[in-house]
C-alpha atoms as an extended CHARMM CRD file, in Angstrom:
* protein
*
       131  EXT
         1         1  MET       CA             33.1960000000        6.9580000000      -32.2880000000  PROA      1               0.0000000000
         2         2  SER       CA             29.9170000000        6.6290000000      -30.4690000000  PROA      2               0.0000000000
         3         3  ARG       CA             29.2820000000        8.5840000000      -27.3420000000  PROA      3               0.0000000000
         4         4  GLN       CA             27.2210000000        7.1070000000      -24.6030000000  PROA      4               0.0000000000
         5         5  ILE       CA             25.3360000000        9.6170000000      -22.5340000000  PROA      5               0.0000000000
         6         6  LYS       CA             24.4300000000        8.4640000000      -19.0710000000  PROA      6               0.0000000000
         7         7  HSD       CA             21.3100000000       10.0340000000      -17.6710000000  PROA      7               0.0000000000
         8         8  TYR       CA             20.7410000000        9.7610000000      -13.9760000000  PROA      8               0.0000000000
         9         9  LEU       CA             17.5480000000       10.7600000000      -12.2770000000  PROA      9               0.0000000000
        10        10  GLY       CA             17.7510000000       14.2780000000      -10.9660000000  PROA      10              0.0000000000
        11        11  ASP       CA             16.1260000000       15.5390000000       -7.7960000000  PROA      11              0.0000000000
        12        12  LYS       CA             13.2450000000       17.0070000000       -9.7680000000  PROA      12              0.0000000000
        13        13  ASP       CA             12.6910000000       13.7140000000      -11.6100000000  PROA      13              0.0000000000
        14        14  VAL       CA             12.6210000000       11.7720000000       -8.3500000000  PROA      14              0.0000000000
        15        15  GLN       CA             10.1580000000       14.2420000000       -6.8100000000  PROA      15              0.0000000000
        16        16  ILE       CA              7.8560000000       13.9350000000       -9.8160000000  PROA      16              0.0000000000
        17        17  ILE       CA              8.0040000000       10.1370000000       -9.7430000000  PROA      17              0.0000000000
        18        18  LEU       CA              7.3750000000        9.9960000000       -5.9770000000  PROA      18              0.0000000000
        19        19  GLY       CA              4.4770000000       12.4440000000       -6.2310000000  PROA      19              0.0000000000
        20        20  THR       CA              2.9650000000       10.4570000000       -9.0720000000  PROA      20              0.0000000000
        21        21  LEU       CA              3.4440000000        7.2080000000       -7.1460000000  PROA      21              0.0000000000
        22        22  LEU       CA              1.5680000000        8.5770000000       -4.1330000000  PROA      22              0.0000000000
        23        23  ARG       CA             -1.1710000000       10.1310000000       -6.2570000000  PROA      23              0.0000000000
        24        24  VAL       CA             -1.7480000000        6.9690000000       -8.2950000000  PROA      24              0.0000000000
        25        25  GLY       CA             -1.6520000000        4.8020000000       -5.1520000000  PROA      25              0.0000000000
        26        26  VAL       CA             -4.3430000000        6.8690000000       -3.4470000000  PROA      26              0.0000000000
        27        27  ILE       CA             -6.5260000000        7.0270000000       -6.5550000000  PROA      27              0.0000000000
        28        28  VAL       CA             -6.2610000000        3.2720000000       -7.2120000000  PROA      28              0.0000000000
        29        29  SER       CA             -6.9350000000        2.3450000000       -3.5780000000  PROA      29              0.0000000000
        30        30  THR       CA             -9.9050000000        4.7210000000       -3.4240000000  PROA      30              0.0000000000
        31        31  SER       CA            -11.3050000000        3.2190000000       -6.6120000000  PROA      31              0.0000000000
        32        32  VAL       CA            -10.9020000000       -0.3120000000       -5.2620000000  PROA      32              0.0000000000
        33        33  VAL       CA            -12.6290000000        0.6130000000       -1.9860000000  PROA      33              0.0000000000
        34        34  LEU       CA            -15.4550000000        2.3060000000       -3.8920000000  PROA      34              0.0000000000
        35        35  LEU       CA            -15.8820000000       -0.7390000000       -6.1430000000  PROA      35              0.0000000000
        36        36  GLY       CA            -15.9030000000       -3.0390000000       -3.1070000000  PROA      36              0.0000000000
        37        37  GLY       CA            -18.4700000000       -0.8250000000       -1.3990000000  PROA      37              0.0000000000
        38        38  ILE       CA            -20.7450000000       -0.9450000000       -4.4200000000  PROA      38              0.0000000000
        39        39  ILE       CA            -20.4440000000       -4.7380000000       -4.6650000000  PROA      39              0.0000000000
        40        40  PHE       CA            -21.0760000000       -5.0990000000       -0.9290000000  PROA      40              0.0000000000
        41        41  LEU       CA            -24.1750000000       -2.8930000000       -1.0430000000  PROA      41              0.0000000000
        42        42  MET       CA            -25.5300000000       -4.7300000000       -4.0920000000  PROA      42              0.0000000000
        43        43  ASN       CA            -25.1700000000       -8.1030000000       -2.3440000000  PROA      43              0.0000000000
        44        44  HSD       CA            -26.5410000000       -6.9800000000        1.0400000000  PROA      44              0.0000000000
        45        45  THR       CA            -29.4720000000       -4.7220000000        0.1740000000  PROA      45              0.0000000000
        46        46  HSD       CA            -32.0630000000       -6.5570000000        2.2700000000  PROA      46              0.0000000000
        47        47  GLN       CA            -29.8580000000       -7.4780000000        5.2110000000  PROA      47              0.0000000000
        48        48  SER       CA            -30.8620000000       -6.0080000000        8.5550000000  PROA      48              0.0000000000
        49        49  ILE       CA            -28.0580000000       -4.7960000000       10.7820000000  PROA      49              0.0000000000
        50        50  SER       CA            -28.0410000000       -4.9160000000       14.5650000000  PROA      50              0.0000000000
        51        51  TYR       CA            -25.7360000000       -2.3700000000       16.1630000000  PROA      51              0.0000000000
        52        52  ALA       CA            -26.4150000000       -3.7550000000       19.6550000000  PROA      52              0.0000000000
        53        53  ASP       CA            -24.1660000000       -6.7890000000       19.2100000000  PROA      53              0.0000000000
        54        54  PHE       CA            -20.5980000000       -6.1080000000       18.1200000000  PROA      54              0.0000000000
        55        55  LYS       CA            -18.3090000000       -9.1290000000       17.9090000000  PROA      55              0.0000000000
        56        56  PRO       CA            -14.8980000000       -8.1890000000       16.4730000000  PROA      56              0.0000000000
        57        57  GLU       CA            -13.6020000000      -11.7330000000       16.9390000000  PROA      57              0.0000000000
        58        58  GLU       CA            -15.9390000000      -12.8320000000       14.1500000000  PROA      58              0.0000000000
        59        59  ALA       CA            -14.3030000000      -10.5610000000       11.5750000000  PROA      59              0.0000000000
        60        60  LYS       CA            -14.1300000000      -12.3290000000        8.2200000000  PROA      60              0.0000000000
        61        61  PHE       CA            -11.0260000000      -10.7600000000        6.7440000000  PROA      61              0.0000000000
        62        62  SER       CA             -8.4920000000      -10.3180000000        9.5130000000  PROA      62              0.0000000000
        63        63  SER       CA             -5.4590000000      -11.5890000000        7.5920000000  PROA      63              0.0000000000
        64        64  VAL       CA             -3.9650000000      -10.9500000000        4.1840000000  PROA      64              0.0000000000
        65        65  ALA       CA             -4.4780000000      -14.5910000000        3.1570000000  PROA      65              0.0000000000
        66        66  GLU       CA             -8.1930000000      -14.3570000000        3.9750000000  PROA      66              0.0000000000
        67        67  ILE       CA             -8.4570000000      -11.1200000000        2.0060000000  PROA      67              0.0000000000
        68        68  PHE       CA             -6.9890000000      -12.7990000000       -1.0870000000  PROA      68              0.0000000000
        69        69  LYS       CA             -9.3420000000      -15.7680000000       -0.6530000000  PROA      69              0.0000000000
        70        70  GLY       CA            -12.2400000000      -13.3240000000       -0.5130000000  PROA      70              0.0000000000
        71        71  LEU       CA            -11.0070000000      -11.5780000000       -3.6560000000  PROA      71              0.0000000000
        72        72  LYS       CA            -11.3090000000      -14.8410000000       -5.5650000000  PROA      72              0.0000000000
        73        73  THR       CA            -15.0300000000      -14.9360000000       -4.7540000000  PROA      73              0.0000000000
        74        74  LEU       CA            -15.4750000000      -11.1810000000       -5.3690000000  PROA      74              0.0000000000
        75        75  ASP       CA            -16.6350000000      -10.5590000000       -1.8100000000  PROA      75              0.0000000000
        76        76  GLY       CA            -17.2970000000       -6.8570000000       -1.3100000000  PROA      76              0.0000000000
        77        77  LEU       CA            -15.7180000000       -6.7210000000        2.1450000000  PROA      77              0.0000000000
        78        78  ALA       CA            -12.5670000000       -8.4150000000        0.8540000000  PROA      78              0.0000000000
        79        79  ILE       CA            -12.3150000000       -5.8880000000       -1.9630000000  PROA      79              0.0000000000
        80        80  ILE       CA            -12.6860000000       -3.0280000000        0.5180000000  PROA      80              0.0000000000
        81        81  GLN       CA             -9.9780000000       -4.5260000000        2.7370000000  PROA      81              0.0000000000
        82        82  PHE       CA             -7.7220000000       -4.9610000000       -0.3070000000  PROA      82              0.0000000000
        83        83  GLY       CA             -8.1790000000       -1.2660000000       -1.1160000000  PROA      83              0.0000000000
        84        84  VAL       CA             -7.1280000000       -0.4170000000        2.4240000000  PROA      84              0.0000000000
        85        85  LEU       CA             -4.0620000000       -2.6520000000        2.0250000000  PROA      85              0.0000000000
        86        86  LEU       CA             -3.1760000000       -0.7930000000       -1.1710000000  PROA      86              0.0000000000
        87        87  LEU       CA             -3.4730000000        2.4930000000        0.7030000000  PROA      87              0.0000000000
        88        88  ILE       CA             -1.1860000000        1.1840000000        3.4540000000  PROA      88              0.0000000000
        89        89  PHE       CA              1.4350000000       -0.0660000000        0.9950000000  PROA      89              0.0000000000
        90        90  THR       CA              1.5300000000        3.1540000000       -1.0430000000  PROA      90              0.0000000000
        91        91  PRO       CA              3.8680000000        5.0200000000        1.3530000000  PROA      91              0.0000000000
        92        92  ILE       CA              5.8940000000        1.8370000000        1.8150000000  PROA      92              0.0000000000
        93        93  ALA       CA              6.4640000000        1.7630000000       -1.9520000000  PROA      93              0.0000000000
        94        94  ARG       CA              7.5110000000        5.4070000000       -1.7260000000  PROA      94              0.0000000000
        95        95  VAL       CA             10.1330000000        4.6140000000        0.9080000000  PROA      95              0.0000000000
        96        96  VAL       CA             11.4660000000        1.6840000000       -1.1510000000  PROA      96              0.0000000000
        97        97  PHE       CA             11.6930000000        3.8350000000       -4.2740000000  PROA      97              0.0000000000
        98        98  SER       CA             13.4370000000        6.5630000000       -2.2720000000  PROA      98              0.0000000000
        99        99  ILE       CA             16.0230000000        4.0670000000       -1.0500000000  PROA      99              0.0000000000
       100       100  PHE       CA             16.7810000000        3.0120000000       -4.6390000000  PROA      100             0.0000000000
       101       101  SER       CA             16.9920000000        6.6090000000       -5.8250000000  PROA      101             0.0000000000
       102       102  PHE       CA             19.4320000000        7.4370000000       -3.0050000000  PROA      102             0.0000000000
       103       103  LEU       CA             21.4500000000        4.3590000000       -3.9790000000  PROA      103             0.0000000000
       104       104  MET       CA             21.6580000000        5.6270000000       -7.5440000000  PROA      104             0.0000000000
       105       105  GLU       CA             22.8970000000        8.9830000000       -6.2530000000  PROA      105             0.0000000000
       106       106  LYS       CA             25.3560000000        7.1930000000       -3.9360000000  PROA      106             0.0000000000
       107       107  ASP       CA             23.9680000000        9.0890000000       -0.9600000000  PROA      107             0.0000000000
       108       108  TYR       CA             24.5230000000        6.3470000000        1.5900000000  PROA      108             0.0000000000
       109       109  MET       CA             23.4630000000        8.3380000000        4.6480000000  PROA      109             0.0000000000
       110       110  TYR       CA             19.9540000000        8.6980000000        3.2340000000  PROA      110             0.0000000000
       111       111  VAL       CA             19.9680000000        5.0540000000        2.1470000000  PROA      111             0.0000000000
       112       112  LEU       CA             20.6370000000        4.1000000000        5.7640000000  PROA      112             0.0000000000
       113       113  ILE       CA             17.9170000000        6.4550000000        7.0160000000  PROA      113             0.0000000000
       114       114  GLY       CA             15.4750000000        5.0270000000        4.4440000000  PROA      114             0.0000000000
       115       115  ILE       CA             16.2800000000        1.4680000000        5.4960000000  PROA      115             0.0000000000
       116       116  ILE       CA             15.7160000000        2.4090000000        9.1440000000  PROA      116             0.0000000000
       117       117  VAL       CA             12.3600000000        3.9960000000        8.2700000000  PROA      117             0.0000000000
       118       118  LEU       CA             11.3840000000        0.9120000000        6.2580000000  PROA      118             0.0000000000
       119       119  CYS       CA             12.3410000000       -1.3700000000        9.1710000000  PROA      119             0.0000000000
       120       120  VAL       CA             10.2650000000        0.7330000000       11.5830000000  PROA      120             0.0000000000
       121       121  ILE       CA              7.2380000000        0.5810000000        9.2650000000  PROA      121             0.0000000000
       122       122  ILE       CA              7.5280000000       -3.1610000000        8.7000000000  PROA      122             0.0000000000
       123       123  THR       CA              8.0840000000       -3.8200000000       12.4050000000  PROA      123             0.0000000000
       124       124  SER       CA              5.0610000000       -1.7510000000       13.3780000000  PROA      124             0.0000000000
       125       125  LEU       CA              2.9030000000       -3.5530000000       10.8140000000  PROA      125             0.0000000000
       126       126  TYR       CA              4.1710000000       -6.9460000000       12.0110000000  PROA      126             0.0000000000
       127       127  LEU       CA              3.6060000000       -6.1480000000       15.6860000000  PROA      127             0.0000000000
       128       128  ASP       CA              0.1000000000       -4.9040000000       14.9300000000  PROA      128             0.0000000000
       129       129  VAL       CA             -0.7230000000       -8.0830000000       13.0260000000  PROA      129             0.0000000000
       130       130  VAL       CA              0.5920000000      -10.2660000000       15.8510000000  PROA      130             0.0000000000
       131       131  HSD       CA             -1.7000000000       -8.6680000000       18.4110000000  PROA      131             0.0000000000
């Protein structure tokens, strides 16, 4: 007779995974931003900058699609923006993982709270992109 042992994630396991997720997300996004900064500085060493004229409407990478197009050409600014996107999506991944861990524990009140938090985050990101 074989016994099957079911192992569910405990609270300590979930805390370790969430802490690791946040730590790795910050380290990876920082590394990507640093790499993009180095590439940008290598490609623009002799460019003169005028701080008198600031035109935000001429921003190159103002959408996610443009950032991914810039990544294909290894544009330094696109890589920096991608690192910032990774930093933004790190806590979102934490909320999603928390929702799944609460589902595994069958703690539906916290699942509902997590879904509400996720909806607020996504709505705020969407409304910021629209403006």
